[in-house]
Amino acid sequence: MSVPYETTAYEPHRSPESPEEQLARLLGRALNSFELPDETIRALDCALAYDGSLHSAHHSAGLHRETYRHTWLLADGSALTLWELVHNTAPGGEPQHEVYLDEEELGTATGRLPLPPDSPRFEQPVLVQLSALPEARHAYAPGDAADHARRLLRRAENADRPGEETAALLETACGHRITQAFGRPCRAGRTGLGYSLYEHAFLLRDGVEVSLWEVEHTATPDGRHMCEVYTTQKAARDAMERRAAQVS
């Protein structure tokens, strides 16, 4: 007699592993991981968060079959899901792992698995309460965001620039985006004063967003280009006003 795997509430597995480590473990145990498209692997290399859950299961006469849903939050705010099939081909046999890009491929693979002749061919779905993945306010560019943060803070010349605590926080940045909020790009030596304000938005691995505000200007005694960085837009705009007052 077929006995479906009975559970009505399954909490997604919480692990201290990073999204990259979760991906590496999945690909390492899946027999067909080489079939995944290269562009999928490249996208997952920049994943910011991970959530996994049991999707469905069937146990019968020594045979078992489970499907798992693995979802990653990507740097651009979208989500990518891979489907894992775990099964044995003989009663008591070792479990085998396969991974698929969509549910159609998963269904085809599931249909090839043996079931006892007298067992009903059905899956009992598992009711899953997925944790909400953080929604990003920006679309973030791939690349070394932590290095971008280090270079931004290094070129800041203001005495009240963000300190070591902010620098340490941004070491965990996984994505970044630059948006101009005011002015035009200013160049040293050009006629007249130049002021520009930029928001440097960073996405951390835990989904938290942090912004730094960069003021670029030529309001210096010799007209040279100067960079200042602040933790809030108000502080940055106040600095622009002070600089303008000093040279007026």
Short mmCIF file of N, CA, C and O in Angstrom, two decimals, residues 42-94:
data_model
loop_
_atom_site.label_atom_id
_atom_site.label_comp_id
_atom_site.label_asym_id
_atom_site.label_seq_id
_atom_site.Cartn_x
_atom_site.Cartn_y
_atom_site.Cartn_z
N ARG A 42 26.17 31.63 -13.76
CA ARG A 42 26.76 32.96 -13.59
C ARG A 42 25.83 33.88 -12.81
O ARG A 42 26.27 34.66 -11.97
N ALA A 43 24.54 33.79 -13.07
CA ALA A 43 23.58 34.62 -12.34
C ALA A 43 23.57 34.27 -10.86
O ALA A 43 23.52 35.15 -9.99
N LEU A 44 23.64 32.98 -10.55
CA LEU A 44 23.59 32.55 -9.16
C LEU A 44 24.88 32.85 -8.41
O LEU A 44 24.89 32.89 -7.18
N ASP A 45 25.96 33.07 -9.13
CA ASP A 45 27.22 33.44 -8.47
C ASP A 45 27.10 34.77 -7.74
O ASP A 45 27.89 35.06 -6.84
N CYS A 46 26.13 35.60 -8.14
CA CYS A 46 25.95 36.92 -7.51
C CYS A 46 24.73 36.93 -6.58
O CYS A 46 24.23 38.01 -6.25
N ALA A 47 24.24 35.75 -6.19
CA ALA A 47 23.03 35.70 -5.36
C ALA A 47 23.26 36.36 -4.01
O ALA A 47 24.35 36.29 -3.44
N LEU A 48 22.21 36.99 -3.49
CA LEU A 48 22.29 37.74 -2.24
C LEU A 48 21.63 37.02 -1.07
O LEU A 48 22.00 37.26 0.08
N ALA A 49 20.65 36.17 -1.36
CA ALA A 49 19.93 35.48 -0.29
C ALA A 49 19.40 34.16 -0.84
O ALA A 49 19.26 33.98 -2.06
N TYR A 50 19.12 33.22 0.07
CA TYR A 50 18.69 31.88 -0.32
C TYR A 50 17.55 31.42 0.58
O TYR A 50 17.51 31.73 1.77
N ASP A 51 16.61 30.66 -0.03
CA ASP A 51 15.54 30.03 0.74
C ASP A 51 15.25 28.68 0.11
O ASP A 51 15.14 28.58 -1.13
N GLY A 52 15.13 27.64 0.92
CA GLY A 52 14.85 26.30 0.40
C GLY A 52 13.67 25.68 1.12
O GLY A 52 13.45 25.94 2.31
N SER A 53 12.90 24.84 0.42
CA SER A 53 11.75 24.21 1.06
C SER A 53 11.40 22.91 0.35
O SER A 53 11.67 22.72 -0.83
N LEU A 54 10.77 22.00 1.10
CA LEU A 54 10.23 20.78 0.53
C LEU A 54 8.97 21.12 -0.24
O LEU A 54 8.08 21.80 0.27
N HIS A 55 8.88 20.63 -1.49
CA HIS A 55 7.73 20.94 -2.33
C HIS A 55 6.71 19.80 -2.33
O HIS A 55 5.51 20.03 -2.18
N SER A 56 7.17 18.56 -2.50
CA SER A 56 6.27 17.41 -2.45
C SER A 56 7.08 16.16 -2.15
O SER A 56 8.31 16.15 -2.29
N ALA A 57 6.38 15.10 -1.71
CA ALA A 57 7.08 13.86 -1.36
C ALA A 57 6.15 12.66 -1.52
O ALA A 57 4.94 12.79 -1.42
N HIS A 58 6.77 11.50 -1.78
CA HIS A 58 6.00 10.26 -1.95
C HIS A 58 6.88 9.11 -1.48
O HIS A 58 7.99 8.93 -1.97
N HIS A 59 6.40 8.34 -0.48
CA HIS A 59 7.11 7.17 0.03
C HIS A 59 6.21 5.96 -0.17
O HIS A 59 5.03 5.98 0.20
N SER A 60 6.78 4.87 -0.73
CA SER A 60 5.95 3.69 -0.99
C SER A 60 6.84 2.48 -1.19
O SER A 60 7.73 2.47 -2.04
N ALA A 61 6.61 1.44 -0.38
CA ALA A 61 7.25 0.13 -0.56
C ALA A 61 8.75 0.24 -0.71
O ALA A 61 9.36 -0.40 -1.57
N GLY A 62 9.37 1.02 0.12
CA GLY A 62 10.83 1.14 0.08
C GLY A 62 11.35 2.15 -0.91
O GLY A 62 12.55 2.43 -0.93
N LEU A 63 10.48 2.66 -1.75
CA LEU A 63 10.88 3.70 -2.70
C LEU A 63 10.49 5.06 -2.15
O LEU A 63 9.49 5.20 -1.44
N HIS A 64 11.25 6.05 -2.48
CA HIS A 64 10.91 7.40 -2.03
C HIS A 64 11.23 8.40 -3.13
O HIS A 64 12.08 8.18 -3.99
N ARG A 65 10.51 9.47 -3.09
CA ARG A 65 10.72 10.54 -4.05
C ARG A 65 10.33 11.86 -3.38
O ARG A 65 9.23 11.98 -2.85
N GLU A 66 11.25 12.80 -3.36
CA GLU A 66 10.97 14.13 -2.83
C GLU A 66 11.43 15.17 -3.83
O GLU A 66 12.41 14.95 -4.57
N THR A 67 10.73 16.28 -3.87
CA THR A 67 11.17 17.41 -4.68
C THR A 67 11.33 18.62 -3.77
O THR A 67 10.53 18.84 -2.85
N TYR A 68 12.39 19.37 -4.02
CA TYR A 68 12.71 20.54 -3.21
C TYR A 68 12.81 21.77 -4.12
O TYR A 68 13.29 21.67 -5.25
N ARG A 69 12.38 22.89 -3.57
CA ARG A 69 12.46 24.15 -4.29
C ARG A 69 13.57 24.99 -3.65
O ARG A 69 13.55 25.28 -2.46
N HIS A 70 14.54 25.39 -4.47
CA HIS A 70 15.65 26.21 -4.00
C HIS A 70 15.56 27.56 -4.72
O HIS A 70 15.62 27.62 -5.96
N THR A 71 15.43 28.63 -3.96
CA THR A 71 15.24 29.96 -4.54
C THR A 71 16.33 30.91 -4.05
O THR A 71 16.63 30.95 -2.85
N TRP A 72 16.90 31.65 -4.99
CA TRP A 72 17.93 32.64 -4.67
C TRP A 72 17.44 34.03 -5.09
O TRP A 72 16.82 34.19 -6.14
N LEU A 73 17.75 35.02 -4.27
CA LEU A 73 17.51 36.41 -4.62
C LEU A 73 18.75 36.94 -5.32
O LEU A 73 19.86 36.85 -4.80
N LEU A 74 18.56 37.49 -6.53
CA LEU A 74 19.68 37.97 -7.33
C LEU A 74 19.92 39.46 -7.09
O LEU A 74 19.11 40.15 -6.49
N ALA A 75 21.05 39.93 -7.58
CA ALA A 75 21.46 41.32 -7.33
C ALA A 75 20.50 42.33 -7.95
O ALA A 75 20.40 43.47 -7.48
N ASP A 76 19.78 41.95 -9.01
CA ASP A 76 18.87 42.90 -9.65
C ASP A 76 17.47 42.89 -9.02
O ASP A 76 16.55 43.52 -9.52
N GLY A 77 17.31 42.16 -7.91
CA GLY A 77 16.03 42.12 -7.23
C GLY A 77 15.11 41.00 -7.69
O GLY A 77 14.06 40.78 -7.09
N SER A 78 15.48 40.27 -8.74
CA SER A 78 14.67 39.14 -9.21
C SER A 78 15.04 37.87 -8.44
O SER A 78 16.01 37.83 -7.68
N ALA A 79 14.23 36.85 -8.63
CA ALA A 79 14.47 35.56 -7.96
C ALA A 79 14.66 34.47 -9.02
O ALA A 79 14.05 34.50 -10.08
N LEU A 80 15.51 33.50 -8.71
CA LEU A 80 15.76 32.37 -9.61
C LEU A 80 15.58 31.09 -8.80
O LEU A 80 16.14 30.96 -7.71
N THR A 81 14.79 30.14 -9.35
CA THR A 81 14.48 28.90 -8.65
C THR A 81 15.05 27.70 -9.39
O THR A 81 14.94 27.61 -10.62
N LEU A 82 15.65 26.79 -8.66
CA LEU A 82 16.06 25.48 -9.17
C LEU A 82 15.27 24.41 -8.41
O LEU A 82 14.94 24.58 -7.23
N TRP A 83 14.97 23.32 -9.12
CA TRP A 83 14.18 22.24 -8.54
C TRP A 83 15.05 21.01 -8.37
O TRP A 83 15.70 20.56 -9.32
N GLU A 84 15.05 20.47 -7.16
CA GLU A 84 15.86 19.28 -6.87
C GLU A 84 14.96 18.06 -6.70
O GLU A 84 13.96 18.11 -5.99
N LEU A 85 15.33 16.98 -7.36
CA LEU A 85 14.62 15.71 -7.25
C LEU A 85 15.53 14.73 -6.52
O LEU A 85 16.68 14.51 -6.93
N VAL A 86 15.03 14.16 -5.43
CA VAL A 86 15.78 13.17 -4.64
C VAL A 86 14.98 11.87 -4.66
O VAL A 86 13.79 11.87 -4.34
N HIS A 87 15.63 10.75 -5.02
CA HIS A 87 14.90 9.49 -5.15
C HIS A 87 15.87 8.32 -5.06
O HIS A 87 17.09 8.48 -5.15
N ASN A 88 15.30 7.12 -4.89
CA ASN A 88 16.09 5.90 -5.04
C ASN A 88 15.45 5.05 -6.14
O ASN A 88 14.27 5.16 -6.42
N THR A 89 16.26 4.24 -6.79
CA THR A 89 15.76 3.44 -7.92
C THR A 89 15.42 2.01 -7.51
O THR A 89 14.88 1.25 -8.31
N ALA A 90 15.75 1.63 -6.27
CA ALA A 90 15.42 0.31 -5.76
C ALA A 90 15.15 0.46 -4.27
O ALA A 90 15.71 1.34 -3.62
N PRO A 91 14.27 -0.39 -3.71
CA PRO A 91 13.96 -0.29 -2.28
C PRO A 91 15.23 -0.35 -1.44
O PRO A 91 16.06 -1.25 -1.60
N GLY A 92 15.38 0.62 -0.56
CA GLY A 92 16.56 0.66 0.30
C GLY A 92 17.80 1.18 -0.37
O GLY A 92 18.86 1.23 0.26
N GLY A 93 17.71 1.57 -1.63
CA GLY A 93 18.88 2.04 -2.35
C GLY A 93 19.31 3.43 -1.91
O GLY A 93 18.56 4.17 -1.27
N GLU A 94 20.54 3.78 -2.27
CA GLU A 94 21.06 5.09 -1.92
C GLU A 94 20.30 6.19 -2.66
O GLU A 94 19.93 6.01 -3.82
#
